[in-house]
Coordinates of C-alpha atoms in Angstrom, one line a residue:
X1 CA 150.2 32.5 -31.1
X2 CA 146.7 32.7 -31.2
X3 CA 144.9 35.8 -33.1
X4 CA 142.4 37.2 -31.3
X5 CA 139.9 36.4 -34.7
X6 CA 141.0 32.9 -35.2
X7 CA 138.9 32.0 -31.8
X8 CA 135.2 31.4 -31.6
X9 CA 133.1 31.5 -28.7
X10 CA 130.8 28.2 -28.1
X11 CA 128.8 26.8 -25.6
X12 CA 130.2 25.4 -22.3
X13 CA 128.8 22.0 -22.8
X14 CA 130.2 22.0 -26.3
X15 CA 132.6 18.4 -27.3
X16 CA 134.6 20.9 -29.2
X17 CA 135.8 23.0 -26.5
X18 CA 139.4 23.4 -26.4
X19 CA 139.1 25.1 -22.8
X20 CA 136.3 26.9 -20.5
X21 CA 136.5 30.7 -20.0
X22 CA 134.4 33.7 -18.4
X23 CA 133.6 36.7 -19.8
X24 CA 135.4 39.2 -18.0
X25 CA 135.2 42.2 -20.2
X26 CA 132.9 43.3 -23.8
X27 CA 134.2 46.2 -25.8
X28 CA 131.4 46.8 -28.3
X29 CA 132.8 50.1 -29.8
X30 CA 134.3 49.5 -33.7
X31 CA 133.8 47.7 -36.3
X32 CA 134.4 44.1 -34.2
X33 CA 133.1 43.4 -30.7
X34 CA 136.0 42.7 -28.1
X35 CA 135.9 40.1 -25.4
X36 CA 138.1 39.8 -23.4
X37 CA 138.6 36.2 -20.9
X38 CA 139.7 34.7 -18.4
X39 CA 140.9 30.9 -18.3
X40 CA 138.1 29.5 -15.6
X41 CA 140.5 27.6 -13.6
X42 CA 143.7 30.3 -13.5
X43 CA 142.0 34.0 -14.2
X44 CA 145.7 35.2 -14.8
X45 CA 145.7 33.7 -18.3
X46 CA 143.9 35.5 -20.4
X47 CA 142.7 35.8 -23.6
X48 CA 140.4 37.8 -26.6
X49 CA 137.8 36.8 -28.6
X50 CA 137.2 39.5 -31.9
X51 CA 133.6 38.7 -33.2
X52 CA 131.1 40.4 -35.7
X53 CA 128.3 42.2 -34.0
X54 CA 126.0 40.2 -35.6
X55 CA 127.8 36.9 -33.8
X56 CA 128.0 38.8 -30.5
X57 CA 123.9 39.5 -30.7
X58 CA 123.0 36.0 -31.9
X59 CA 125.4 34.4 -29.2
X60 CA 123.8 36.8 -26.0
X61 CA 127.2 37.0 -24.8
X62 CA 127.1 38.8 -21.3
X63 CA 130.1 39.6 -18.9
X64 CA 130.3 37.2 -16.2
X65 CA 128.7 34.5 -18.9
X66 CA 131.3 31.1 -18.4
X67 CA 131.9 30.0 -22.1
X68 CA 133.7 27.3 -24.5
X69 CA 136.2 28.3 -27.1
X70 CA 137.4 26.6 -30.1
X71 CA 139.6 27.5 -33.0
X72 CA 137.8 28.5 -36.8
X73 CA 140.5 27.1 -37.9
X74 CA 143.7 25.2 -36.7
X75 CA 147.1 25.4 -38.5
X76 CA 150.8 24.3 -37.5
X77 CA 153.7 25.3 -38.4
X78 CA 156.4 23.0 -38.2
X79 CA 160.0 24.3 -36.9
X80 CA 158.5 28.0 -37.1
X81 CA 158.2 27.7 -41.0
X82 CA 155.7 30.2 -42.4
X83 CA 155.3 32.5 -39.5

């Protein structure tokens, strides 16, 4: 499971990219701005991204925009313990 906060949007051409994305759709309204993506090679998987307003203005995130993502943080849980 992936929480939709727990993601962070990076350059393309970032070494820590986990995968490659485009920007498909930007909710700004509330108190976090909403992207929603699509997996670059398959646009059937999707994903969201949740990111301050601050973060989305500093980043000059823009639908269609082809983007890296990388976990803020990374935990396991082994055997489903803790979740």
């Amino acid at each position: 499971m992936i929480r939709p906060h727990e993601l962070e949007i990076i350059s393309v051409n970032d070494k820590e990219a986990i995968l490659q994305a485009k920007v498909k759709y930007i909710q700004l309204a509330g108190s976090f701005v909403k992207i929603d993506l699509s997996h670059l090679n398959d646009e059937t998987k999707t994903l969201m991204v949740e990111i301050s307003h601050s973060e989305f203005k500093e980043k000059n995130i823009q639908k269609g925009n082809i983007v890296g993502i990388r976990p803020r943080t990374l935990r396991t849980f082994e055997d489903g313990a803790g979740i």
